[in-house]
Amino acid sequence: MHSGRLSRRLHARRRRTITTLCVGLASSCLLAACGGGDKVVTSAQPQLPVGGVSTALPLTLAGQWPLTGETLDGDPPDHPVYVVKIDNTSSSAPQVGLGSADMVVEELVEGGLTRLAVFFESDIPDVVGPVRSMRASDVGIVKPAAATIVASGAAKRTTRLLSAHHVPVVTEAGGGPGFYRDSLRSAPYDLFMKLPDLVGNAATRFDSSTKPYLPFGSADNFSGDLPVRKISATFSGSHTTSWQYTDQGWVRPDSFAQNGDDFVADNVLLLRVRVGDAGYRDPIGNPVPETKFYGTGQAILVHGDSALRCVWRKENGAAELHLLTKDGASVDVPAGRTWIELVPADTGTVTMAR
């Protein structure tokens, strides 16, 4: 089960000699171009609907995994894509199962903290967690993969929204299989999922994406315009995710993941996104944010030790994500495992250094 993950981690990566350079991206020009005086222009982001995805048997894309763009050998899996909501605070340590994920999306939640939407398809770990609740932001995150959300539960307003957009969910509150409480941890950080138990109960028919989540291509065709070996993605004054480039790929030095079981990224995709108010507060009174993951905005795609400034576009919540250069040319994401940072456009910052 883990041989594919190992080969992804050990594949050769381009390296180059670098000197020190820091690129600060203030909130007013987050993800703007930093050389030659050019800027990636962000156009208006209209309120776009969430499109539908029809129910179908599992589909493949010419033998390609839709979350990584890597070659699929043999038959596709007989289960849907699962997106497990995992806590991303120090209380979650150690996070379990991230090393098996195909893709991760990090989103803002209340209190300026973040939560992880962790995608599993090609490799199903024995245990994942700690599992936490869903947010309205998850509609735009999971719809392109026609995925099933695995979570502890959600506010009634969020549950109604997910149902209205036909997003399948499996929750502890709903009696889903595979959930258990770890007696050595404190609530609410003690909920875990035995994902194989859920796979064993997968429906005969389920939603399956017919398009790739990202515009994948060959790493040989990627050409960045900024050398980089360190990234800091600041979501708020309460949380920054740091990245460092290594021989294995991009890693998080301050990760809460279990030792040896962290997500090693081939690509880090930083997107400038609008964040609104979900319309309710958490139990201690913090307003709950909602990321608007559709429309268009500025982006930086990082692969190897270089970064490319570009623009992201997503027609609606269910649509695939497109990347374009400032001249309008399509940008392909090198096949591999990608971590997507949904950095708030108004309050977030990104700092890159080599």
Short mmCIF file of C-alpha atoms in Angstrom, two decimals:
data_model
loop_
_atom_site.label_atom_id
_atom_site.label_comp_id
_atom_site.label_asym_id
_atom_site.label_seq_id
_atom_site.Cartn_x
_atom_site.Cartn_y
_atom_site.Cartn_z
CA MET A 1 0.00 0.00 0.00
CA HIS A 2 2.86 2.36 0.80
CA SER A 3 5.24 1.61 -2.09
CA GLY A 4 3.73 4.35 -4.27
CA ARG A 5 4.19 6.89 -1.50
CA LEU A 6 7.82 5.88 -1.02
CA SER A 7 8.62 6.23 -4.71
CA ARG A 8 7.03 9.67 -4.79
CA ARG A 9 9.13 10.80 -1.87
CA LEU A 10 12.39 9.50 -3.34
CA HIS A 11 12.05 10.66 -6.95
CA ALA A 12 14.84 12.91 -8.24
CA ARG A 13 14.44 16.66 -7.91
CA ARG A 14 16.30 19.49 -9.58
CA ARG A 15 18.74 21.38 -7.39
CA ARG A 16 20.65 24.62 -7.89
CA THR A 17 23.11 26.83 -6.04
CA ILE A 18 21.42 29.76 -4.31
CA THR A 19 22.23 32.86 -2.30
CA THR A 20 20.16 34.69 0.30
CA LEU A 21 17.16 36.68 -0.87
CA CYS A 22 13.96 37.60 0.96
CA VAL A 23 10.73 38.52 -0.73
CA GLY A 24 8.12 40.07 1.58
CA LEU A 25 4.56 40.13 0.37
CA ALA A 26 2.43 42.54 2.41
CA SER A 27 -1.28 41.96 2.80
CA SER A 28 -2.07 44.76 0.36
CA CYS A 29 -0.13 43.02 -2.41
CA LEU A 30 -0.11 39.40 -1.28
CA LEU A 31 1.42 37.11 -3.87
CA ALA A 32 2.28 40.05 -6.15
CA ALA A 33 5.18 39.74 -8.57
CA CYS A 34 8.45 40.84 -7.01
CA GLY A 35 10.72 41.55 -9.96
CA GLY A 36 10.85 44.02 -12.82
CA GLY A 37 8.03 46.12 -11.40
CA ASP A 38 5.36 43.76 -12.78
CA LYS A 39 2.38 42.62 -10.74
CA VAL A 40 -0.05 39.79 -11.14
CA VAL A 41 -3.39 41.53 -11.39
CA THR A 42 -6.35 40.20 -9.44
CA SER A 43 -9.65 40.79 -11.19
CA ALA A 44 -13.01 41.02 -9.47
CA GLN A 45 -14.33 37.86 -7.86
CA PRO A 46 -18.07 37.53 -8.52
CA GLN A 47 -20.41 35.48 -6.37
CA LEU A 48 -20.38 32.28 -8.39
CA PRO A 49 -22.64 29.28 -7.82
CA VAL A 50 -21.46 25.84 -6.83
CA GLY A 51 -21.96 23.50 -9.78
CA GLY A 52 -23.15 19.92 -9.50
CA VAL A 53 -21.32 16.63 -9.99
CA SER A 54 -23.31 13.64 -11.17
CA THR A 55 -23.20 10.29 -9.41
CA ALA A 56 -21.22 7.69 -11.33
CA LEU A 57 -18.98 4.69 -10.97
CA PRO A 58 -15.27 5.43 -10.35
CA LEU A 59 -13.66 7.08 -13.37
CA THR A 60 -10.03 7.61 -14.30
CA LEU A 61 -8.36 10.19 -16.47
CA ALA A 62 -6.43 8.21 -19.07
CA GLY A 63 -4.74 6.21 -16.32
CA GLN A 64 -4.02 9.27 -14.19
CA TRP A 65 -4.69 9.86 -10.50
CA PRO A 66 -6.94 12.97 -10.40
CA LEU A 67 -5.38 14.35 -7.19
CA THR A 68 -1.71 13.96 -8.13
CA GLY A 69 -1.55 13.60 -11.90
CA GLU A 70 0.65 10.54 -11.45
CA THR A 71 0.25 7.36 -13.50
CA LEU A 72 -2.40 4.97 -12.24
CA ASP A 73 -1.30 1.36 -12.65
CA GLY A 74 -4.13 -1.16 -12.61
CA ASP A 75 -7.75 -0.59 -11.65
CA PRO A 76 -9.02 2.52 -9.85
CA PRO A 77 -9.97 2.16 -6.17
CA ASP A 78 -13.46 0.97 -5.27
CA HIS A 79 -14.10 3.83 -2.88
CA PRO A 80 -14.59 7.59 -3.21
CA VAL A 81 -12.03 10.23 -2.39
CA TYR A 82 -12.14 10.86 1.37
CA VAL A 83 -11.37 14.29 2.78
CA VAL A 84 -10.69 14.05 6.50
CA LYS A 85 -10.91 17.28 8.52
CA ILE A 86 -7.88 17.27 10.82
CA ASP A 87 -7.07 19.69 13.62
CA ASN A 88 -3.99 21.84 13.02
CA THR A 89 -3.15 23.27 16.44
CA SER A 90 -0.57 22.19 19.00
CA SER A 91 -3.36 20.28 20.76
CA SER A 92 -3.55 17.95 17.76
CA ALA A 93 0.01 16.68 18.17
CA PRO A 94 0.79 14.21 16.94
CA GLN A 95 -1.37 14.29 13.81
CA VAL A 96 -1.71 10.81 12.35
CA GLY A 97 -2.01 9.67 8.72
CA LEU A 98 -0.77 12.74 6.82
CA GLY A 99 2.05 10.76 5.23
CA SER A 100 -0.47 8.77 3.17
CA ALA A 101 -2.40 11.74 1.78
CA ASP A 102 -2.53 12.61 -1.92
CA MET A 103 -3.23 16.30 -1.32
CA VAL A 104 -3.83 18.72 1.57
CA VAL A 105 -5.70 22.02 1.65
CA GLU A 106 -5.13 24.35 4.60
CA GLU A 107 -8.00 26.71 5.41
CA LEU A 108 -8.65 29.49 7.92
CA VAL A 109 -11.01 28.80 10.83
CA GLU A 110 -12.12 30.86 13.82
CA GLY A 111 -9.60 32.47 16.14
CA GLY A 112 -7.14 32.95 13.28
CA LEU A 113 -6.20 29.26 13.39
CA THR A 114 -6.24 26.77 10.52
CA ARG A 115 -7.66 23.34 9.80
CA LEU A 116 -6.55 20.74 7.28
CA ALA A 117 -8.70 19.13 4.59
CA VAL A 118 -6.67 15.98 3.94
CA PHE A 119 -7.42 14.06 0.71
CA PHE A 120 -7.01 10.26 0.59
CA GLU A 121 -7.48 8.15 -2.53
CA SER A 122 -4.43 6.18 -3.67
CA ASP A 123 -3.19 5.20 -0.20
CA ILE A 124 -5.50 4.48 2.74
CA PRO A 125 -3.78 4.68 6.16
CA ASP A 126 -4.92 2.57 9.10
CA VAL A 127 -5.72 5.57 11.32
CA VAL A 128 -6.27 9.29 10.66
CA GLY A 129 -6.77 12.16 13.06
CA PRO A 130 -7.50 13.93 15.27
CA VAL A 131 -10.75 14.44 13.36
CA ARG A 132 -12.58 17.75 13.76
CA SER A 133 -15.66 19.49 12.37
CA MET A 134 -16.57 20.80 8.91
CA ARG A 135 -16.89 24.39 7.70
CA ALA A 136 -18.82 26.15 4.94
CA SER A 137 -15.46 26.66 3.19
CA ASP A 138 -15.32 22.91 2.56
CA VAL A 139 -17.91 23.08 -0.21
CA GLY A 140 -15.49 24.69 -2.65
CA ILE A 141 -12.60 22.56 -1.40
CA VAL A 142 -14.14 19.09 -1.83
CA LYS A 143 -16.55 19.52 -4.76
CA PRO A 144 -13.92 19.36 -7.54
CA ALA A 145 -12.92 15.89 -6.30
CA ALA A 146 -16.54 14.77 -5.73
CA ALA A 147 -15.19 13.76 -2.34
CA THR A 148 -16.81 12.50 0.84
CA ILE A 149 -16.03 14.56 3.94
CA VAL A 150 -15.07 12.72 7.13
CA ALA A 151 -15.61 14.89 10.21
CA SER A 152 -16.80 14.93 13.80
CA GLY A 153 -19.86 16.98 12.83
CA ALA A 154 -20.74 20.58 12.02
CA ALA A 155 -22.94 23.50 12.96
CA LYS A 156 -26.52 23.14 11.71
CA ARG A 157 -26.02 26.01 9.27
CA THR A 158 -22.98 24.26 7.77
CA THR A 159 -24.72 20.90 7.61
CA ARG A 160 -27.62 22.43 5.69
CA LEU A 161 -25.22 24.14 3.27
CA LEU A 162 -23.28 20.94 2.54
CA SER A 163 -26.53 19.05 2.03
CA ALA A 164 -27.86 21.73 -0.34
CA HIS A 165 -24.71 21.32 -2.47
CA HIS A 166 -24.94 17.51 -2.37
CA VAL A 167 -21.66 17.02 -0.54
CA PRO A 168 -21.63 13.53 1.04
CA VAL A 169 -20.45 13.47 4.64
CA VAL A 170 -19.59 10.82 7.23
CA THR A 171 -19.64 12.05 10.82
CA GLU A 172 -19.31 10.64 14.29
CA ALA A 173 -22.55 12.42 15.16
CA GLY A 174 -24.23 10.57 12.30
CA GLY A 175 -22.96 7.18 13.43
CA GLY A 176 -20.45 6.69 10.62
CA PRO A 177 -18.22 3.59 10.77
CA GLY A 178 -14.58 3.75 11.82
CA PHE A 179 -14.70 6.50 14.45
CA TYR A 180 -13.20 5.90 17.89
CA ARG A 181 -11.99 7.92 20.87
CA ASP A 182 -8.39 7.69 22.07
CA SER A 183 -8.49 7.49 25.87
CA LEU A 184 -4.97 8.94 26.10
CA ARG A 185 -6.06 12.24 24.56
CA SER A 186 -8.32 15.03 25.75
CA ALA A 187 -11.57 15.94 23.98
CA PRO A 188 -12.14 17.25 21.37
CA TYR A 189 -8.69 16.15 20.16
CA ASP A 190 -9.32 12.47 20.90
CA LEU A 191 -11.45 11.53 17.87
CA PHE A 192 -9.81 9.30 15.25
CA MET A 193 -10.92 7.41 12.16
CA LYS A 194 -9.99 3.87 11.13
CA LEU A 195 -10.24 4.71 7.45
CA PRO A 196 -10.17 1.07 6.19
CA ASP A 197 -13.40 0.49 8.14
CA LEU A 198 -15.00 3.30 6.17
CA VAL A 199 -13.61 1.97 2.88
CA GLY A 200 -15.11 -1.42 3.69
CA ASN A 201 -18.52 0.22 3.96
CA ALA A 202 -18.26 2.30 0.77
CA ALA A 203 -21.38 2.43 -1.37
CA THR A 204 -21.46 0.48 -4.63
CA ARG A 205 -22.05 3.73 -6.50
CA PHE A 206 -20.50 7.01 -5.48
CA ASP A 207 -19.57 10.40 -6.85
CA SER A 208 -16.33 10.40 -8.81
CA SER A 209 -14.57 13.34 -10.38
CA THR A 210 -14.21 13.19 -14.16
CA LYS A 211 -11.55 15.91 -14.26
CA PRO A 212 -8.23 16.45 -12.47
CA TYR A 213 -8.29 18.69 -9.41
CA LEU A 214 -5.30 20.62 -10.78
CA PRO A 215 -3.92 21.15 -14.31
CA PHE A 216 -1.16 18.55 -14.07
CA GLY A 217 1.86 18.29 -16.33
CA SER A 218 5.49 17.21 -16.40
CA ALA A 219 8.04 18.63 -13.96
CA ASP A 220 10.37 19.03 -16.97
CA ASN A 221 8.09 21.78 -18.27
CA PHE A 222 8.02 23.78 -15.03
CA SER A 223 10.09 26.95 -14.98
CA GLY A 224 9.93 29.24 -11.96
CA ASP A 225 10.95 32.89 -11.89
CA LEU A 226 12.02 33.09 -8.23
CA PRO A 227 14.54 30.86 -6.41
CA VAL A 228 13.18 29.74 -3.04
CA ARG A 229 14.04 27.35 -0.20
CA LYS A 230 11.87 28.70 2.63
CA ILE A 231 8.23 29.79 2.75
CA SER A 232 6.13 31.34 5.52
CA ALA A 233 2.38 31.46 4.89
CA THR A 234 0.78 33.68 7.54
CA PHE A 235 -2.98 33.27 7.92
CA SER A 236 -3.30 35.57 10.95
CA GLY A 237 -1.42 36.81 13.98
CA SER A 238 -2.22 33.44 15.54
CA HIS A 239 -0.91 31.11 12.86
CA THR A 240 1.89 30.82 10.30
CA THR A 241 2.75 27.68 8.35
CA SER A 242 6.46 27.43 7.57
CA TRP A 243 8.01 25.35 4.78
CA GLN A 244 11.57 24.33 4.01
CA TYR A 245 12.96 22.67 0.89
CA THR A 246 14.93 19.45 1.47
CA ASP A 247 16.29 16.57 -0.59
CA GLN A 248 12.98 14.75 0.02
CA GLY A 249 10.76 17.68 -0.94
CA TRP A 250 8.97 20.49 0.90
CA VAL A 251 8.51 19.84 4.63
CA ARG A 252 7.04 21.75 7.58
CA PRO A 253 9.75 22.18 10.26
CA ASP A 254 7.13 23.09 12.89
CA SER A 255 4.66 20.39 11.89
CA PHE A 256 2.37 18.78 14.45
CA ALA A 257 2.53 15.47 12.55
CA GLN A 258 3.68 12.21 14.01
CA ASN A 259 7.40 11.71 13.43
CA GLY A 260 7.97 9.97 10.11
CA ASP A 261 4.33 10.33 9.07
CA ASP A 262 4.15 13.89 7.78
CA PHE A 263 3.06 15.08 4.34
CA VAL A 264 6.10 15.74 2.13
CA ALA A 265 5.01 18.05 -0.70
CA ASP A 266 6.27 18.00 -4.25
CA ASN A 267 4.39 21.27 -4.81
CA VAL A 268 3.26 24.08 -2.53
CA LEU A 269 0.51 26.19 -4.08
CA LEU A 270 -0.22 29.50 -2.36
CA LEU A 271 -3.51 31.13 -3.33
CA ARG A 272 -4.85 34.54 -2.41
CA VAL A 273 -8.51 34.02 -1.47
CA ARG A 274 -11.39 36.12 -0.22
CA VAL A 275 -12.65 35.33 3.26
CA GLY A 276 -16.13 36.27 4.48
CA ASP A 277 -18.27 35.65 7.55
CA ALA A 278 -20.02 32.28 7.76
CA GLY A 279 -22.81 33.91 9.77
CA TYR A 280 -22.38 32.28 13.16
CA ARG A 281 -19.94 32.06 16.08
CA ASP A 282 -18.09 29.22 17.73
CA PRO A 283 -18.92 28.15 21.31
CA ILE A 284 -16.57 30.75 22.83
CA GLY A 285 -17.86 33.60 20.68
CA ASN A 286 -15.35 33.80 17.82
CA PRO A 287 -16.89 34.64 14.41
CA VAL A 288 -16.49 31.72 12.00
CA PRO A 289 -14.85 32.68 8.68
CA GLU A 290 -15.79 31.28 5.27
CA THR A 291 -13.20 31.02 2.51
CA LYS A 292 -14.64 31.81 -0.94
CA PHE A 293 -12.80 29.22 -2.99
CA TYR A 294 -14.05 30.30 -6.41
CA GLY A 295 -13.51 33.25 -8.70
CA THR A 296 -9.96 34.40 -9.38
CA GLY A 297 -6.93 35.72 -7.54
CA GLN A 298 -3.16 35.84 -7.30
CA ALA A 299 -1.09 32.69 -6.80
CA ILE A 300 2.42 31.34 -6.44
CA LEU A 301 3.26 27.78 -7.48
CA VAL A 302 6.39 26.35 -5.86
CA HIS A 303 8.09 23.21 -7.19
CA GLY A 304 11.62 22.15 -6.41
CA ASP A 305 13.59 25.22 -5.39
CA SER A 306 11.80 27.74 -7.58
CA ALA A 307 8.52 29.60 -7.56
CA LEU A 308 6.27 30.85 -10.37
CA ARG A 309 3.97 33.83 -9.97
CA CYS A 310 0.61 33.28 -11.61
CA VAL A 311 -3.15 33.72 -11.32
CA TRP A 312 -5.68 31.12 -10.17
CA ARG A 313 -9.18 30.78 -11.59
CA LYS A 314 -12.09 28.59 -10.51
CA GLU A 315 -15.42 29.17 -12.20
CA ASN A 316 -17.50 27.79 -9.36
CA GLY A 317 -17.15 25.68 -6.25
CA ALA A 318 -17.29 22.41 -8.18
CA ALA A 319 -14.96 23.45 -11.01
CA GLU A 320 -11.37 22.40 -11.44
CA LEU A 321 -8.66 24.88 -10.54
CA HIS A 322 -6.83 26.64 -13.39
CA LEU A 323 -3.51 28.49 -13.20
CA LEU A 324 -2.48 31.17 -15.70
CA THR A 325 0.55 33.35 -16.24
CA LYS A 326 0.13 37.13 -16.24
CA ASP A 327 -0.01 36.85 -20.04
CA GLY A 328 -2.88 34.36 -19.90
CA ALA A 329 -0.94 31.19 -20.74
CA SER A 330 -1.92 28.00 -18.93
CA VAL A 331 0.34 26.79 -16.13
CA ASP A 332 0.68 23.08 -15.37
CA VAL A 333 1.33 21.75 -11.88
CA PRO A 334 4.09 19.11 -11.89
CA ALA A 335 2.59 15.70 -11.17
CA GLY A 336 3.00 14.80 -7.52
CA ARG A 337 1.63 15.61 -4.10
CA THR A 338 0.45 19.18 -3.56
CA TRP A 339 -0.27 21.22 -0.42
CA ILE A 340 -2.59 24.16 -1.12
CA GLU A 341 -2.48 27.19 1.19
CA LEU A 342 -5.69 29.27 1.09
CA VAL A 343 -4.15 32.48 2.42
CA PRO A 344 -6.59 35.31 3.25
CA ALA A 345 -6.19 38.13 0.73
CA ASP A 346 -6.91 40.96 3.18
CA THR A 347 -5.03 39.85 6.29
CA GLY A 348 -2.57 37.13 5.22
CA THR A 349 1.03 37.44 4.08
CA VAL A 350 3.57 35.20 2.40
CA THR A 351 7.33 35.48 2.83
CA MET A 352 9.77 33.55 0.64
CA ALA A 353 13.53 33.25 1.01
CA ARG A 354 16.40 31.40 -0.64
#
